[in-house]
Amino acid sequence: MSETSNAEISGAASSPRASEAVNSDEALKALQEVLHASAKKAVFTIGGKIDSTSQGVFPITIRWNPGDASNNTGRMVSLPVSEDTVLQSSFCQLVKECEPATFGKGDKDILDEEYRKAGKMDTENFSTNFTPYEYGVVDMIVQALAYSRVKSKTNYRGIRAQLYKLNVYSGPAGKFKAHVDTPRSELQMGSLVVCLPHPHQGGQLAVRHQGREVIYDWGPECDSQVQWAAFFSDCEHEVLEVTEGHRVTLTYNLFWTLHGPASMSENFDAIDQKSLVFYSAFDKLVRCADFLPKGGTVGFICTHAYPHSARASHDHLPNNLKGIDMLVYQTFKCFDEDAMFSAMLDPRYIDRELSSSYLAGRDRRLQYLENNAEGYDDPDPGEVYYRRNVTWINSTPGQKVHREPAAVFLTYGNEAGLGIYYSNAVITAEIIPFSERQ
């Protein structure tokens, strides 16, 4: 039968489906195969190039303030750089004016050229006539990385691109080792990197997620093309070593917006969930008489990382799910209109530790934490996690997935100690009894 575990999650409800005499073990295995296949095909990055023959693409102008405060005259360079010696000199000056680029580690900015060797210029010091909106780049990102919610037009999502930095990776040795960016807010969903036309070799951008890798090699067409790549914020990425020339890029932070272009179109048709392979496989599982015959909770552990432990982000997260996570959420909503995105404590540690711990409430006073909500003396103790049996359709708790600290507590015994409970982002739905699903 299907895998069930006790987990601490925060809430869920119900809805009907028909019956069919199918073995639930086979149906669950088929569903997991669909999930695995979908995960292999799920889009986590997209890239492209802008046709250089498009009217108005070139030249791309960059204007900046010189680092010499005594010189108030702004500078300018146009890309691609022509053979004109004045423009060549201006480009060299741009490279020179860039500061050494740092990288974030914890709450600190670190300068380490063994890890990252590049120049950077912040937006307050430069401007450009290039915009990714004008050439349809943002529209393509929305289509590939943003999935519309079913039926409710108020939940359709768009993406806003905000210019963040200009970077120059110069050969030889310009690079940025593998890393994952720190989101600038709960609404940041990814990054867009635009490679401007200037000769260079190497400097490939490698984007990775769950064992898959996409490599963008912009060197061969760097003389005459504007090339770009966008990816989700939880993707690992790396700039391989630039061996020759200068790799010049504009980086944009990508943020979810509550409304996208689709919400303005009266002719927009929502995705028909019943036409999707995952929906069909899940529907077949729910029709099995031996699958949760008395009803129960089904759960899915999210494949992407989200700030699910941040209270400020809770209202936005269901609309901001990525890739296959959104697909599962949409399907669950078809079977249970109250399906929810929530947090789950790792059950491996709960039985062992929970009865002998204290939890810091919202007022930062320590309260004794029992195995249920009735153990609190404080009427507003903070986050409450209820125990319930969950049938997981993909991973089981304890496997390597993204976790965030959910609670900090004191333990006691021979010596006092400090512990942390971690939570996973999950999607849950309530399945009604089989007698009501027929």
PDB file of C-alpha atoms in Angstrom, residues 169-175 199-206 216-222 239-247:
ATOM      1  CA  TYR A 169      34.043  38.999 -16.429  1.00  0.00           C
ATOM      2  CA  SER A 170      37.425  39.468 -18.101  1.00  0.00           C
ATOM      3  CA  GLY A 171      39.810  36.894 -19.499  1.00  0.00           C
ATOM      4  CA  PRO A 172      41.844  35.221 -18.403  1.00  0.00           C
ATOM      5  CA  ALA A 173      40.468  33.903 -15.091  1.00  0.00           C
ATOM      6  CA  GLY A 174      37.139  35.790 -14.831  1.00  0.00           C
ATOM      7  CA  LYS A 175      34.716  33.383 -13.122  1.00  0.00           C
ATOM      8  CA  PRO A 199      33.856  39.502 -28.036  1.00  0.00           C
ATOM      9  CA  HIS A 200      34.850  36.890 -25.458  1.00  0.00           C
ATOM     10  CA  GLN A 201      35.602  33.201 -25.171  1.00  0.00           C
ATOM     11  CA  GLY A 202      34.556  30.899 -22.347  1.00  0.00           C
ATOM     12  CA  GLY A 203      32.379  32.280 -19.567  1.00  0.00           C
ATOM     13  CA  GLN A 204      29.587  29.746 -20.103  1.00  0.00           C
ATOM     14  CA  LEU A 205      26.667  30.019 -17.676  1.00  0.00           C
ATOM     15  CA  ALA A 206      25.810  26.642 -16.119  1.00  0.00           C
ATOM     16  CA  TYR A 216      24.495  28.636 -22.023  1.00  0.00           C
ATOM     17  CA  ASP A 217      27.518  29.299 -24.236  1.00  0.00           C
ATOM     18  CA  TRP A 218      27.301  32.870 -25.489  1.00  0.00           C
ATOM     19  CA  GLY A 219      30.841  33.164 -26.846  1.00  0.00           C
ATOM     20  CA  PRO A 220      30.302  31.969 -30.455  1.00  0.00           C
ATOM     21  CA  GLU A 221      27.702  34.685 -31.216  1.00  0.00           C
ATOM     22  CA  CYS A 222      28.842  37.344 -28.762  1.00  0.00           C
ATOM     23  CA  VAL A 239      30.058  31.277 -14.561  1.00  0.00           C
ATOM     24  CA  LEU A 240      32.844  29.175 -16.041  1.00  0.00           C
ATOM     25  CA  GLU A 241      36.217  30.769 -16.644  1.00  0.00           C
ATOM     26  CA  VAL A 242      36.475  33.466 -19.310  1.00  0.00           C
ATOM     27  CA  THR A 243      39.608  32.664 -21.293  1.00  0.00           C
ATOM     28  CA  GLU A 244      39.717  35.719 -23.538  1.00  0.00           C
ATOM     29  CA  GLY A 245      37.976  39.078 -23.962  1.00  0.00           C
ATOM     30  CA  HIS A 246      35.300  40.652 -21.771  1.00  0.00           C
ATOM     31  CA  ARG A 247      31.919  39.062 -20.961  1.00  0.00           C
TER      32      ARG A 247
END
